DNA sequence: TAAAAAACGTGACATAGATCACATCCATTT
DNA sequence: AAATGGATGTGATCTATGTCACGTTTTTTA
């Protein structure tokens, strides 16, 4: 059950088997079925979650009822509302399973304990967050400076299998356009 | 010279005086005059920089010659092209002083040493990057889901003094519109 | 302090993308 | 297998923002 997490951690930092054995005691395994929510807007995000299997999305819903996707959480990734997790404030995000999922949850207090007891995990999360920051900065700059078509093409390039796994209207909301616009974009691209 | 950095670090983590004394030996003080560049696109970002005094911006220039600002670096903040700093790859960003600056630079090898020797600094940078990620995610979601006017109002709210310190066309490029659009927005806002 | 450069405002027009409306098409549930 | 709801495509229009052009004001620099 922990092989995949162990592998991901080992790819990033040096960690002893005892340290990882200790870490294992702090995680809570959970299965979550498609369409079920791991987190709903307004409630505090009490877990940070490692995705062993499946696919989730974190997203907001604005006043008009439009959804805006912050991220997809695929196998090997982590999902949470980081701000809510750290502060205990109500979450701004929803997190929903887009496929049946197998997850490893860790609470804030266990996470704090883990970082205190095993400095290697402090580094692991620093690197994880660092890579996430770099990716988020790139996406931000792309959103500011490129067209919807370029952002769509880049998404397909970065995650080739995504369009088989999630409906088009979610891809549209990830790149920041309406489903209608993405639909027209796609027909232009195949015809042209 | 290091009082401000010491203060910022102390606000975030617990650190002994000896640990901070060691850290001090790894930084390179530098003054940078207004309009001078700390980093130019294409060259590797060999330093991460703490801003003691002054103001900088990191930005890209696209094929059309338009500038897009990733961030302003004010007193107490850090600036770098994180990806380039970590990998040694050529930078995608320019970093320019918008005011006369006093900076503390640290190279990648010194930074690695610091994180190895003083685990408290690993935590300091983890928290720093974490807060930056949260802010960047918020800005991304705002860019996807709100109007230019809302983004402008939010920027003024978050950084009330920014509009006295940087020209309007840079504020425009930060919120992702042209200078003409921001100019019109501003006249609407004061009239309405 | 004169000259040059950068910043800013504003009009006319172009365009990407949003909105609204409706018609399939496909999948999940019973 | 029927039925319901979600997902997609597409037309007609609307709107925010971009683009281009030119003039004025302010700030730097020589």
PDB file of N, CA, C and O in Angstrom, chain A residues 126-150:
ATOM      1  N   UNK A 126       9.645  20.601   0.960  1.00  0.00           N
ATOM      2  CA  UNK A 126      10.185  21.837   0.387  1.00  0.00           C
ATOM      3  C   UNK A 126      10.347  21.685  -1.126  1.00  0.00           C
ATOM      4  O   UNK A 126       9.936  22.550  -1.906  1.00  0.00           O
ATOM      5  N   UNK A 127      10.894  20.565  -1.539  1.00  0.00           N
ATOM      6  CA  UNK A 127      11.127  20.345  -2.976  1.00  0.00           C
ATOM      7  C   UNK A 127       9.801  20.198  -3.727  1.00  0.00           C
ATOM      8  O   UNK A 127       9.611  20.733  -4.819  1.00  0.00           O
ATOM      9  N   UNK A 128       8.874  19.479  -3.109  1.00  0.00           N
ATOM     10  CA  UNK A 128       7.546  19.299  -3.696  1.00  0.00           C
ATOM     11  C   UNK A 128       6.880  20.651  -3.928  1.00  0.00           C
ATOM     12  O   UNK A 128       6.374  20.955  -5.023  1.00  0.00           O
ATOM     13  N   UNK A 129       6.874  21.482  -2.902  1.00  0.00           N
ATOM     14  CA  UNK A 129       6.224  22.786  -2.974  1.00  0.00           C
ATOM     15  C   UNK A 129       6.943  23.683  -3.967  1.00  0.00           C
ATOM     16  O   UNK A 129       6.328  24.431  -4.729  1.00  0.00           O
ATOM     17  N   UNK A 130       8.254  23.569  -3.975  1.00  0.00           N
ATOM     18  CA  UNK A 130       9.095  24.327  -4.892  1.00  0.00           C
ATOM     19  C   UNK A 130       8.735  24.005  -6.344  1.00  0.00           C
ATOM     20  O   UNK A 130       8.562  24.913  -7.170  1.00  0.00           O
ATOM     21  N   UNK A 131       8.623  22.734  -6.665  1.00  0.00           N
ATOM     22  CA  UNK A 131       8.264  22.343  -8.031  1.00  0.00           C
ATOM     23  C   UNK A 131       6.862  22.808  -8.382  1.00  0.00           C
ATOM     24  O   UNK A 131       6.598  23.237  -9.507  1.00  0.00           O
ATOM     25  N   UNK A 132       5.981  22.728  -7.408  1.00  0.00           N
ATOM     26  CA  UNK A 132       4.615  23.196  -7.613  1.00  0.00           C
ATOM     27  C   UNK A 132       4.606  24.697  -7.869  1.00  0.00           C
ATOM     28  O   UNK A 132       3.897  25.183  -8.758  1.00  0.00           O
ATOM     29  N   UNK A 133       5.424  25.434  -7.129  1.00  0.00           N
ATOM     30  CA  UNK A 133       5.506  26.888  -7.330  1.00  0.00           C
ATOM     31  C   UNK A 133       5.991  27.210  -8.740  1.00  0.00           C
ATOM     32  O   UNK A 133       5.415  28.072  -9.429  1.00  0.00           O
ATOM     33  N   UNK A 134       7.036  26.520  -9.172  1.00  0.00           N
ATOM     34  CA  UNK A 134       7.570  26.773 -10.516  1.00  0.00           C
ATOM     35  C   UNK A 134       6.494  26.511 -11.571  1.00  0.00           C
ATOM     36  O   UNK A 134       6.275  27.320 -12.475  1.00  0.00           O
ATOM     37  N   UNK A 135       5.783  25.404 -11.426  1.00  0.00           N
ATOM     38  CA  UNK A 135       4.734  25.056 -12.388  1.00  0.00           C
ATOM     39  C   UNK A 135       3.599  26.079 -12.353  1.00  0.00           C
ATOM     40  O   UNK A 135       3.064  26.476 -13.397  1.00  0.00           O
ATOM     41  N   UNK A 136       3.236  26.521 -11.149  1.00  0.00           N
ATOM     42  CA  UNK A 136       2.132  27.478 -11.011  1.00  0.00           C
ATOM     43  C   UNK A 136       2.519  28.844 -11.581  1.00  0.00           C
ATOM     44  O   UNK A 136       1.711  29.502 -12.243  1.00  0.00           O
ATOM     45  N   UNK A 137       3.765  29.239 -11.361  1.00  0.00           N
ATOM     46  CA  UNK A 137       4.246  30.499 -11.953  1.00  0.00           C
ATOM     47  C   UNK A 137       4.187  30.428 -13.470  1.00  0.00           C
ATOM     48  O   UNK A 137       3.786  31.380 -14.135  1.00  0.00           O
ATOM     49  N   UNK A 138       4.580  29.294 -14.026  1.00  0.00           N
ATOM     50  CA  UNK A 138       4.549  29.132 -15.486  1.00  0.00           C
ATOM     51  C   UNK A 138       3.121  29.224 -16.008  1.00  0.00           C
ATOM     52  O   UNK A 138       2.860  29.837 -17.032  1.00  0.00           O
ATOM     53  N   UNK A 139       2.221  28.572 -15.282  1.00  0.00           N
ATOM     54  CA  UNK A 139       0.823  28.586 -15.719  1.00  0.00           C
ATOM     55  C   UNK A 139       0.272  29.999 -15.628  1.00  0.00           C
ATOM     56  O   UNK A 139      -0.440  30.451 -16.524  1.00  0.00           O
ATOM     57  N   UNK A 140       0.614  30.702 -14.559  1.00  0.00           N
ATOM     58  CA  UNK A 140       0.188  32.098 -14.402  1.00  0.00           C
ATOM     59  C   UNK A 140       0.685  32.954 -15.552  1.00  0.00           C
ATOM     60  O   UNK A 140      -0.086  33.697 -16.180  1.00  0.00           O
ATOM     61  N   UNK A 141       1.968  32.853 -15.865  1.00  0.00           N
ATOM     62  CA  UNK A 141       2.526  33.675 -16.941  1.00  0.00           C
ATOM     63  C   UNK A 141       1.882  33.304 -18.281  1.00  0.00           C
ATOM     64  O   UNK A 141       1.616  34.178 -19.106  1.00  0.00           O
ATOM     65  N   UNK A 142       1.619  32.024 -18.471  1.00  0.00           N
ATOM     66  CA  UNK A 142       0.935  31.595 -19.691  1.00  0.00           C
ATOM     67  C   UNK A 142      -0.462  32.193 -19.773  1.00  0.00           C
ATOM     68  O   UNK A 142      -0.891  32.656 -20.833  1.00  0.00           O
ATOM     69  N   UNK A 143      -1.155  32.208 -18.647  1.00  0.00           N
ATOM     70  CA  UNK A 143      -2.521  32.738 -18.632  1.00  0.00           C
ATOM     71  C   UNK A 143      -2.523  34.231 -18.943  1.00  0.00           C
ATOM     72  O   UNK A 143      -3.417  34.737 -19.619  1.00  0.00           O
ATOM     73  N   UNK A 144      -1.506  34.926 -18.460  1.00  0.00           N
ATOM     74  CA  UNK A 144      -1.410  36.361 -18.712  1.00  0.00           C
ATOM     75  C   UNK A 144      -0.997  36.656 -20.152  1.00  0.00           C
ATOM     76  O   UNK A 144      -1.460  37.614 -20.750  1.00  0.00           O
ATOM     77  N   UNK A 145      -0.138  35.813 -20.720  1.00  0.00           N
ATOM     78  CA  UNK A 145       0.530  36.255 -21.945  1.00  0.00           C
ATOM     79  C   UNK A 145       0.287  35.405 -23.187  1.00  0.00           C
ATOM     80  O   UNK A 145       0.807  35.721 -24.247  1.00  0.00           O
ATOM     81  N   UNK A 146      -0.494  34.329 -23.085  1.00  0.00           N
ATOM     82  CA  UNK A 146      -0.721  33.538 -24.300  1.00  0.00           C
ATOM     83  C   UNK A 146      -2.217  33.359 -24.565  1.00  0.00           C
ATOM     84  O   UNK A 146      -3.050  33.589 -23.695  1.00  0.00           O
ATOM     85  N   UNK A 147      -2.540  32.934 -25.783  1.00  0.00           N
ATOM     86  CA  UNK A 147      -3.930  32.738 -26.172  1.00  0.00           C
ATOM     87  C   UNK A 147      -4.466  31.422 -25.614  1.00  0.00           C
ATOM     88  O   UNK A 147      -3.701  30.542 -25.206  1.00  0.00           O
ATOM     89  N   UNK A 148      -5.780  31.302 -25.633  1.00  0.00           N
ATOM     90  CA  UNK A 148      -6.425  30.078 -25.156  1.00  0.00           C
ATOM     91  C   UNK A 148      -5.918  28.864 -25.946  1.00  0.00           C
ATOM     92  O   UNK A 148      -5.669  27.812 -25.378  1.00  0.00           O
ATOM     93  N   UNK A 149      -5.731  29.037 -27.251  1.00  0.00           N
ATOM     94  CA  UNK A 149      -5.258  27.915 -28.070  1.00  0.00           C
ATOM     95  C   UNK A 149      -3.866  27.456 -27.632  1.00  0.00           C
ATOM     96  O   UNK A 149      -3.617  26.256 -27.510  1.00  0.00           O
ATOM     97  N   UNK A 150      -2.976  28.407 -27.379  1.00  0.00           N
ATOM     98  CA  UNK A 150      -1.637  28.043 -26.920  1.00  0.00           C
ATOM     99  C   UNK A 150      -1.693  27.312 -25.588  1.00  0.00           C
ATOM    100  O   UNK A 150      -0.967  26.339 -25.366  1.00  0.00           O
TER     101      UNK A 150
END
